[in-house]
Each structure stands twice: as structure tokens, then as C-alpha cells.
Coordinates of C-alpha atoms in Angstrom, one line a residue:
M1 CA 117.0 126.0 133.1
S2 CA 114.6 124.3 130.7
F3 CA 115.7 123.1 127.2
A4 CA 112.2 122.4 126.1
P5 CA 111.5 123.8 122.6
V6 CA 109.8 127.2 122.5
T7 CA 108.0 128.9 119.7
S8 CA 109.9 131.4 117.6
Q9 CA 108.8 135.0 118.0
S10 CA 110.7 136.5 115.1
A11 CA 109.6 139.7 113.5
V12 CA 107.7 139.6 110.2
E13 CA 109.7 141.1 107.4
E14 CA 107.9 140.9 104.0
N15 CA 110.5 142.7 101.9
G16 CA 108.0 144.2 99.5
G17 CA 106.0 141.0 99.3
E18 CA 109.1 138.8 98.6
Y19 CA 110.0 136.2 101.2
F20 CA 113.3 135.1 99.6
P21 CA 114.8 138.4 98.4
G22 CA 117.9 138.1 96.3
I23 CA 117.2 134.5 95.3
K24 CA 116.0 134.1 91.7
K25 CA 114.5 131.1 90.0
I26 CA 117.0 128.2 90.2
E27 CA 118.5 127.5 86.7
Y28 CA 120.1 124.5 85.1
R29 CA 123.7 125.4 84.4
P30 CA 125.8 122.4 83.5
D31 CA 128.9 124.5 83.2
A32 CA 128.7 125.9 86.7
V33 CA 131.9 126.0 88.7
V34 CA 132.1 123.7 91.8
S35 CA 131.5 126.6 94.2
D36 CA 128.2 127.6 92.6
V37 CA 125.6 125.6 94.5
M38 CA 122.7 127.8 93.8
C39 CA 121.9 126.2 90.5
F40 CA 121.3 122.7 89.0
K41 CA 124.4 121.2 87.5
Y42 CA 122.7 117.8 86.6
Y43 CA 118.9 118.3 86.9
N44 CA 117.5 119.5 83.6
P45 CA 113.7 119.1 83.9
Q46 CA 113.1 118.9 80.2
E47 CA 115.9 116.6 79.2
V48 CA 114.6 113.3 77.8
V49 CA 116.1 110.2 79.5
H50 CA 114.9 106.7 78.7
G51 CA 111.8 108.0 76.9
R52 CA 110.6 110.6 79.5
T53 CA 111.8 113.9 80.7
M54 CA 113.7 114.1 84.0
E55 CA 110.7 116.0 85.5
E56 CA 108.4 113.1 84.6
W57 CA 110.6 110.4 86.0
L58 CA 111.6 112.2 89.2
R59 CA 108.3 114.0 90.1
F60 CA 110.0 116.0 92.9
S61 CA 108.0 117.2 95.9
V62 CA 108.8 119.4 98.8
C63 CA 107.3 118.6 102.2
Y64 CA 105.7 121.5 104.1
W65 CA 106.2 120.3 107.7
H66 CA 110.0 120.2 107.8
T67 CA 110.6 123.0 105.4
F68 CA 108.1 125.6 106.7
R69 CA 107.2 124.4 110.1
G70 CA 110.6 123.2 111.3
T71 CA 112.3 125.4 113.8
G72 CA 115.6 123.5 114.5
A73 CA 114.5 122.7 118.0
D74 CA 115.5 119.3 119.4
P75 CA 115.2 117.6 122.9
F76 CA 118.3 119.4 124.0
G77 CA 117.9 122.9 122.6
F78 CA 115.7 125.8 121.7
P79 CA 114.7 126.7 118.1
T80 CA 117.5 128.1 115.9
M81 CA 115.6 129.1 112.8
N82 CA 113.8 132.4 113.0
R83 CA 112.1 132.7 109.7
P84 CA 111.2 136.3 108.7
W85 CA 107.7 135.4 107.6
D86 CA 106.7 133.6 110.8
D87 CA 105.7 135.7 113.8
G88 CA 105.4 132.6 116.0
S89 CA 101.6 132.8 116.5
N90 CA 98.9 130.3 115.6
S91 CA 96.8 132.9 113.9
M92 CA 95.2 132.4 110.5
E93 CA 97.1 135.4 109.2
N94 CA 100.4 133.7 110.1
A95 CA 99.2 130.4 108.6
K96 CA 98.5 132.1 105.3
R97 CA 101.8 134.0 105.3
R98 CA 103.7 130.8 105.8
L99 CA 101.9 129.3 102.8
R100 CA 102.7 132.4 100.6
A101 CA 106.4 131.9 101.6
A102 CA 106.2 128.2 100.7
F103 CA 104.7 128.7 97.3
E104 CA 107.3 131.4 96.5
F105 CA 109.9 128.8 97.4
Y106 CA 108.3 126.2 95.2
Q107 CA 108.2 128.5 92.3
K108 CA 111.9 129.5 92.7
L109 CA 113.1 125.9 93.2
G110 CA 110.9 124.6 90.4
N111 CA 109.4 121.5 92.1
K112 CA 105.9 120.7 90.7
Y113 CA 104.5 119.0 93.8
W114 CA 104.2 119.5 97.5
T115 CA 102.9 117.6 100.6
F116 CA 101.5 118.5 104.0
H117 CA 99.9 117.3 107.2
D118 CA 96.5 118.8 108.0
R119 CA 97.8 120.3 111.3
D120 CA 100.8 121.9 109.5
V121 CA 98.7 124.3 107.5
A122 CA 95.9 125.3 109.7
P123 CA 95.7 126.1 113.4
L124 CA 93.5 124.2 115.9
G125 CA 90.2 125.9 116.9
K126 CA 88.5 125.9 120.3
D127 CA 86.6 122.8 119.3
W128 CA 86.4 120.3 116.5
A129 CA 83.9 122.3 114.5
E130 CA 86.0 125.5 114.6
T131 CA 89.1 123.5 113.7
N132 CA 87.3 122.3 110.6
V133 CA 86.2 125.8 109.7
F134 CA 89.8 127.0 109.9
L135 CA 91.0 124.1 107.8
D136 CA 88.3 124.8 105.2
E137 CA 89.3 128.4 104.9
I138 CA 93.0 127.5 104.6
T139 CA 92.1 124.8 102.0
D140 CA 90.4 127.4 99.8
Y141 CA 93.5 129.6 100.2
I142 CA 95.8 126.8 99.2
A143 CA 93.6 126.0 96.2
E144 CA 94.1 129.6 95.0
L145 CA 97.8 129.4 95.5
Q146 CA 98.0 126.2 93.6
K147 CA 96.0 127.7 90.7
Q148 CA 98.3 130.8 90.6
T149 CA 101.5 128.8 90.6
G150 CA 100.7 125.5 88.9
V151 CA 102.2 123.6 91.9
K152 CA 100.2 120.4 92.6
L153 CA 99.5 118.4 95.7
L154 CA 101.3 115.0 95.5
W155 CA 99.6 113.8 98.7
T156 CA 98.4 115.0 102.0
T157 CA 98.0 113.2 105.4
S158 CA 96.3 113.5 108.7
N159 CA 98.5 114.1 111.8
L160 CA 97.3 111.2 114.0
F161 CA 100.3 111.3 116.4
A162 CA 100.8 114.8 117.9
H163 CA 97.5 115.4 119.8
P164 CA 97.7 114.2 123.4
G165 CA 94.7 112.0 122.8
Y166 CA 96.8 109.9 120.4
A167 CA 99.4 109.0 123.0
C168 CA 98.2 105.4 123.0
G169 CA 97.5 105.3 119.3
A170 CA 94.9 106.5 116.9
S171 CA 93.1 103.6 115.1
T172 CA 94.8 101.2 117.6
N173 CA 93.9 103.2 120.7
P174 CA 92.1 101.1 123.4
D175 CA 89.6 103.9 123.8
A176 CA 86.9 103.9 121.0
H177 CA 86.3 107.6 121.6
V178 CA 89.9 108.3 120.3
F179 CA 89.4 105.9 117.4
A180 CA 86.3 108.0 116.5
M181 CA 88.4 111.2 116.7
A182 CA 91.0 109.8 114.3
A183 CA 88.3 108.6 111.9
A184 CA 86.7 112.1 111.9
Q185 CA 90.1 113.6 111.2
V186 CA 90.8 111.3 108.3
K187 CA 87.3 111.9 106.9
K188 CA 88.1 115.6 106.7
G189 CA 91.6 114.9 105.4
L190 CA 90.2 112.9 102.5
E191 CA 87.8 115.8 101.7
V192 CA 90.7 118.2 101.7
A193 CA 92.7 116.0 99.4
K194 CA 89.9 115.8 96.9
R195 CA 89.3 119.6 97.1
L196 CA 92.9 120.3 96.3
G197 CA 93.3 117.7 93.5
G198 CA 95.6 115.6 95.6
E199 CA 97.1 112.6 93.9
G200 CA 97.3 110.6 97.1
F201 CA 96.7 110.2 100.8
V202 CA 99.3 108.8 103.2
F203 CA 98.8 107.0 106.5
W204 CA 101.8 107.1 108.8
G205 CA 101.1 105.2 112.1
G206 CA 103.5 106.9 114.4
R207 CA 101.5 105.9 117.5
E208 CA 100.1 102.7 116.0
G209 CA 102.1 100.2 118.1
Y210 CA 103.0 99.6 121.7
Q211 CA 105.4 100.5 124.5
S212 CA 104.7 97.3 126.4
L213 CA 103.0 94.0 125.6
L214 CA 101.8 93.7 129.2
N215 CA 98.9 96.1 128.6
T216 CA 98.4 95.4 124.8
D217 CA 95.9 93.2 122.9
V218 CA 97.9 93.0 119.7
K219 CA 95.3 91.1 117.7
R220 CA 92.5 93.4 118.6
E221 CA 94.5 96.5 117.8
L222 CA 95.5 95.1 114.4
D223 CA 91.8 94.2 113.7
H224 CA 90.8 97.8 114.6
M225 CA 93.5 99.2 112.4
A226 CA 92.2 97.1 109.5
A227 CA 88.7 98.3 110.1
F228 CA 90.0 101.9 110.1
F229 CA 91.5 101.4 106.7
R230 CA 88.3 99.8 105.3
M231 CA 86.4 102.9 106.4
A232 CA 88.8 105.2 104.6
I233 CA 88.6 103.1 101.5
E234 CA 84.8 103.2 101.5
Y235 CA 84.7 107.0 102.2
K236 CA 87.3 107.6 99.4
K237 CA 84.9 105.9 97.0
K238 CA 81.8 107.6 98.4
I239 CA 83.2 111.1 97.8
G240 CA 84.9 110.3 94.5
F241 CA 88.4 110.9 95.6
N242 CA 90.6 109.1 93.0
G243 CA 94.0 109.5 94.7
Q244 CA 96.1 106.6 95.8
L245 CA 96.1 105.5 99.4
Y246 CA 99.5 104.7 101.0
I247 CA 100.9 103.4 104.2
E248 CA 104.4 104.5 105.2
P249 CA 106.4 101.9 107.2
K250 CA 108.5 102.7 110.2
P251 CA 109.8 100.3 112.8
K252 CA 109.9 102.5 115.9
E253 CA 110.0 106.1 117.2
P254 CA 107.9 107.4 118.8
M255 CA 106.6 104.0 119.9
K256 CA 108.9 101.1 121.0
H257 CA 107.4 99.0 118.3
Q258 CA 105.2 100.1 115.4
Y259 CA 102.9 97.8 113.6
D260 CA 104.0 99.2 110.2
Y261 CA 107.5 98.0 110.9
D262 CA 108.8 97.7 107.4
A263 CA 107.6 97.0 103.8
Q264 CA 107.3 93.3 104.2
T265 CA 105.4 93.7 107.5
V266 CA 103.0 96.2 105.9
I267 CA 102.4 94.1 102.8
S268 CA 101.7 91.0 105.0
F269 CA 99.2 93.1 107.0
L270 CA 97.5 94.3 103.9
K271 CA 97.2 90.8 102.4
T272 CA 96.1 89.3 105.7
Y273 CA 93.1 91.8 105.8
N274 CA 92.5 91.8 102.1
L275 CA 93.4 95.5 101.7
D276 CA 96.3 95.1 99.3
A277 CA 94.2 96.0 96.2
H278 CA 93.5 99.5 97.6
I279 CA 96.6 100.6 99.4
K280 CA 100.3 100.8 98.3
L281 CA 103.4 101.8 100.1
N282 CA 105.1 105.1 100.5
I283 CA 108.7 104.2 101.4
E284 CA 111.1 106.4 103.5
P285 CA 114.6 105.0 103.3
N286 CA 115.6 106.5 106.7
H287 CA 112.8 104.4 108.2
T288 CA 114.2 101.4 106.3
T289 CA 117.6 101.7 107.9
L290 CA 116.0 102.1 111.3
A291 CA 114.5 98.7 110.7
G292 CA 118.0 97.3 110.2
H293 CA 117.9 97.1 106.4
S294 CA 120.0 98.7 103.8
H295 CA 118.9 102.1 102.4
E296 CA 117.3 100.6 99.3
H297 CA 115.8 97.5 100.8
D298 CA 112.2 98.5 101.3
V299 CA 112.0 100.3 97.9
I300 CA 113.2 97.3 96.0
L301 CA 111.1 94.8 98.0
A302 CA 107.9 96.8 97.7
S303 CA 108.6 97.3 93.9
K304 CA 109.2 93.6 93.3
L305 CA 106.0 92.8 95.0
G306 CA 104.0 95.4 93.0
M307 CA 103.3 97.6 96.1
L308 CA 105.7 100.6 95.6
G309 CA 103.7 103.8 95.1
S310 CA 105.8 106.7 96.3
V311 CA 109.1 107.5 98.0
D312 CA 109.9 109.9 100.8
A313 CA 113.4 110.6 99.4
N314 CA 115.7 111.1 102.4
T315 CA 118.4 109.4 104.3
G316 CA 119.7 109.0 107.9
S317 CA 123.0 108.6 109.6
P318 CA 123.7 104.8 109.8
D319 CA 125.6 105.2 113.0
L320 CA 122.6 106.7 114.8
G321 CA 119.5 104.9 116.0
W322 CA 116.9 107.5 115.3
D323 CA 115.2 109.3 112.4
T324 CA 117.4 112.2 111.2
D325 CA 115.6 113.0 108.0
Q326 CA 118.6 114.2 106.1
F327 CA 118.7 115.2 102.5
P328 CA 119.8 112.4 100.1
M329 CA 123.2 113.3 98.7
D330 CA 124.6 109.7 98.1
V331 CA 124.4 109.0 94.3
K332 CA 124.9 105.3 94.8
N333 CA 122.0 104.9 97.2
A334 CA 119.8 107.0 94.9
T335 CA 120.9 104.9 91.9
F336 CA 119.5 101.7 93.6
I337 CA 116.2 103.5 94.1
M338 CA 116.0 104.9 90.6
K339 CA 116.8 101.5 89.0
A340 CA 113.8 100.0 90.9
I341 CA 111.6 102.9 89.9
I342 CA 112.5 102.7 86.2
E343 CA 112.1 98.9 86.1
Q344 CA 108.6 99.2 87.4
G345 CA 107.7 101.9 84.9
G346 CA 107.8 104.9 87.2
L347 CA 105.9 106.0 90.3
I348 CA 102.2 106.7 90.9
G349 CA 103.5 109.2 93.5
G350 CA 106.9 110.8 93.4
L351 CA 110.1 111.6 95.2
N352 CA 109.0 113.7 98.2
F353 CA 111.8 115.3 100.2
D354 CA 110.8 114.4 103.7
C355 CA 113.9 116.1 104.9
K356 CA 115.0 118.9 107.1
V357 CA 118.1 121.1 107.0
R358 CA 120.3 120.6 110.0
R359 CA 119.7 122.6 113.2
E360 CA 122.9 124.5 112.5
S361 CA 121.9 125.4 108.9
T362 CA 120.0 128.5 109.6
A363 CA 120.3 130.7 106.5
L364 CA 117.4 130.9 104.0
E365 CA 119.7 129.9 101.2
D366 CA 120.4 126.6 103.0
M367 CA 116.8 125.6 102.3
F368 CA 117.5 126.0 98.5
I369 CA 121.0 124.4 98.6
A370 CA 119.7 121.3 100.4
H371 CA 116.9 120.7 97.8
I372 CA 119.1 121.6 94.8
G373 CA 121.8 119.1 96.0
A374 CA 119.2 116.3 96.5
M375 CA 117.6 117.0 93.1
D376 CA 121.0 116.9 91.4
T377 CA 121.8 113.7 93.2
F378 CA 118.7 112.0 91.8
A379 CA 119.3 113.4 88.3
R380 CA 122.7 111.8 88.3
A381 CA 121.2 108.6 89.8
L382 CA 118.5 108.5 87.0
K383 CA 121.2 108.5 84.3
A384 CA 123.3 106.0 86.1
A385 CA 120.4 103.6 86.5
V386 CA 119.4 104.0 82.9
K387 CA 123.0 103.1 81.8
I388 CA 122.9 100.0 84.0
I389 CA 119.6 98.9 82.5
D390 CA 120.5 99.7 78.9
D391 CA 124.0 98.2 79.1
G392 CA 122.5 95.0 80.5
V393 CA 125.7 93.8 82.1
I394 CA 124.5 93.7 85.7
P395 CA 120.9 92.6 84.8
Q396 CA 122.3 89.8 82.6
A397 CA 124.7 88.7 85.4
V398 CA 121.8 88.5 87.8
K399 CA 119.7 86.5 85.4
Q400 CA 122.6 84.1 84.9
R401 CA 122.7 83.4 88.6
Y402 CA 119.1 82.0 88.3
A403 CA 119.5 80.3 84.9
S404 CA 119.0 76.8 86.5
Y405 CA 115.3 77.7 87.0
D406 CA 114.7 78.5 83.3
S407 CA 114.5 74.8 82.3
G408 CA 114.5 71.3 83.5
I409 CA 114.0 70.6 87.2
G410 CA 114.3 74.3 88.1
A411 CA 111.4 75.2 85.8
R412 CA 109.3 72.5 87.4
I413 CA 110.1 74.0 90.8
E414 CA 109.1 77.5 89.8
S415 CA 105.9 76.3 88.1
G416 CA 104.8 74.4 91.3
E417 CA 104.8 71.1 89.5
A418 CA 107.8 69.5 91.3
T419 CA 107.2 67.3 94.4
L420 CA 109.5 66.3 97.3
E421 CA 109.6 62.8 96.0
E422 CA 110.7 64.0 92.5
L423 CA 113.4 66.2 94.0
E424 CA 114.7 63.4 96.1
T425 CA 115.1 61.2 93.0
Y426 CA 116.8 64.1 91.3
I427 CA 119.4 64.4 94.1
L428 CA 120.0 60.6 94.1
T429 CA 120.6 60.7 90.4
H430 CA 122.7 63.9 90.1
G431 CA 124.4 63.9 93.4
T432 CA 125.3 66.7 95.8
P433 CA 125.5 70.1 94.0
V434 CA 128.8 72.0 93.7
P435 CA 128.7 75.4 95.4
R436 CA 128.7 78.4 92.9
S437 CA 130.3 81.7 93.7
G438 CA 127.9 84.6 94.5
Q439 CA 130.5 87.0 93.2
Q440 CA 129.3 89.9 95.4
E441 CA 132.6 91.8 94.9
K442 CA 132.2 91.5 91.1
F443 CA 128.8 93.1 91.3
E444 CA 130.0 95.9 93.6
A445 CA 132.9 96.6 91.2
L446 CA 130.5 96.6 88.2
L447 CA 128.3 99.1 90.0
N448 CA 131.2 101.4 90.6
R449 CA 131.7 101.6 86.8
Y450 CA 128.4 103.4 86.6
V451 CA 128.3 105.6 89.7

């Protein structure tokens, strides 16, 4: 018996043109009882917090791939989610029906943005030309749905990892023919992004890495990847696409090692190849934890270095070694992220829920409950982060830890004026320093007063 995933063949049930019958627009009800999870208890889009509305700070986005193309299939089992609007075919009719269902969902949930891969929304044709014809037709259809609903495209991306040709990479593939295919796909993707008023375009290098160093010329592959990005930057300018370009770090899976390992690795790559003025980072915390860091690490690091553009707001199970793409329900983790976002003045991009309901969560209302819960989590986190910043207790305590650099020898070190000889003299004069407590437990206790 095979446990390979198979395509769902569920019957299409349109319910009088409504894909989520019985589910009304999700409302803000702060007085809701605990058992009422089909409403927002904390997320009030128009509530002003720290000078902006919650909607402006949070910029929520729903990803199309997990939410409307996910089937619940995994390496050990068949699909579990038979969506009533999806007949399982790769027809244009089915593609358009999925999109209608998606935009109904967006309107009822109330998110203002969405994201997609090119291959999520349109089927492949018999050749490259027909594939582009299909994508053009679907792009026009999406443009009309966006116009009707007011939902905007946060960013789009090219799927450069699923096609068999990308098995050994896209821009890092040892075959120049494959590199050319990836370039052609990104060219089209940038055109689609511009046509739909997209605010960004993401590169996720799922196959940009290696399985073995025995057959890999790392330097050459990195050079090729940099050349690929330069082409994208130039074409973006040529067609007048004003959206932000992003790279999304991930350390592994599907490759043994991916070149966009984590935020610091990507920033180093961008600076090495003089690309950092054109590309920012889209951080996914589940990828951060796969790299062995804490949930908030890459968000904070990228922000402090001026490179944070957008966040794929999700989480994973710390006890597992793979990408689980769960909905973010931990207020403390979300507070770290919102504090970083507020301190940098907001995001160019947004909080995109790159998440999937669990294989066992098969009801249509589960799709809503998951997003509502995550949106409420970030609403609570926004307020907690603002309180931390406004109270100033934690920021002032951090500042005090580094007070020795505000004057005297510390100021000379920071300014680059100090020399090794001068510092040796300083130690001979002042003696060995007395260790100071880092007070980690105090900071953790302080955080608990806000969350």
C-alpha cells in the first residue's frame, strides 16, 4: 500500500455562490465569553495604539498556498482536507473557483493583504508559453477580485523549488539551462507583481544549497546566485515595479544546507555582493528556530541591522527538527517581535500567516479559528510591547548595562579612536575589572509583568 499523497477529488458544492455558508464577517467582541472563538476578543482594527491603528501596525496577510492549496497530506498519509470548492483538477475553472473561495475568506476574516506563489494560482501548460498564458489570464482574474474586495497583494513569489528541474537548485543549479528557466520564471513573476500592485517580491531558496560538498563548487554557486539577484534588481527597475525585494532565510529542508541559512548569513551575503541596498529580509520564525536560534532572534537581528522588511508570522514545535508552519499563539514570542517592529517604526511588508492548520483540523471553521487566534495573539503582543517601550523600565535597564560606553574610555572604543596601546595603559592603571551581574532572571521577571 502506498502512502504517497494523492489529489483530492471532492465534489464541488457552491451553496448558492457562498463557499463558507453560515460564517459571517468576523467581528470584534471584547466581551465575548471564553468559548466564543469565532470573533476577535483583542484585535480591534481601528483602535489607535502608539499613534497608529492596530490594522496599520499589524498589516495582516493570509498566505494562499497553505490555506487554499494545502490538503493535509504528509509523507505518511493521504490528504485529509476535502474542500467543497476544489474538484481536484488542474483546470482553469478550478483555479478560479479556489480564488473566489479565498477572497470570500479574506473578506469575512478582515485581512487587508494576501500572498501567493505563481504556481499556487495557475496551472502549468503544455509548454512555457502556455503556462504564461494561463498565468496572465489568472492574473487578470485576480486583479478583478482585488478591485471588488479591496484586498491587496502584500507580496508574491516564484516557486523555484517544486519543478523536477530545480532538484539541484535554481540560480545555483550547475546547469545553465535550469538557471535560465528560473530567470524566465522570475521575470514573469515580477511582471505579475507589478500588474497586481504588489508591495513586494520574495525569494525563498529552498533548493539553493547542497546535499554534498563532494560535487559542489560553493563559490561558483554563490556567484551565480548573486548574478541572479542583480538581474532581478535590474528588471524590476526596467519595468517600473516599485515593490520591495526580500530574501527569506532558512537553514535546511529540503536541502541538507541552504545558502540563506539565517538572517546573519543572508545579510553577509548581500553585503559581500553589494546587494544590501536593494534587498531586505522576510523573516520566518519557524525557520529561525530550525537554525538553532530563539524564536525572535532573526527578527531582532535583522531589525537592528536595518534589514527587516517583513515577517512570515508562524511558529514551530521546538522539540521537532522540521518546518511545521504552525499558527503563532504564544503572546510572549509575539511580544518580542512586535517590540522590534515598533522600535524600527513599523514594517515595509507585514505579518503574513505562512501557517497551515493541522492535518487533523479538517473543518472549514478551523481555517477561521486559526487565523483569529493568531491575530488576537499579535493584538495582545502589540499592546504589551507598547507598554514595555512606554514604561521604559526594561529599555532603561538595558541601556544601563552599556553605560560604560557612554563616556570615557568606552566612548573612545565605540568611536573607533581607542588603540590597543591605550587600552593596555588603561588596564595597567585601573586594574582587572570586577564582573557585573547580567541579571537575566530579573529581565525575565520584568517581562512577565507585561505579558
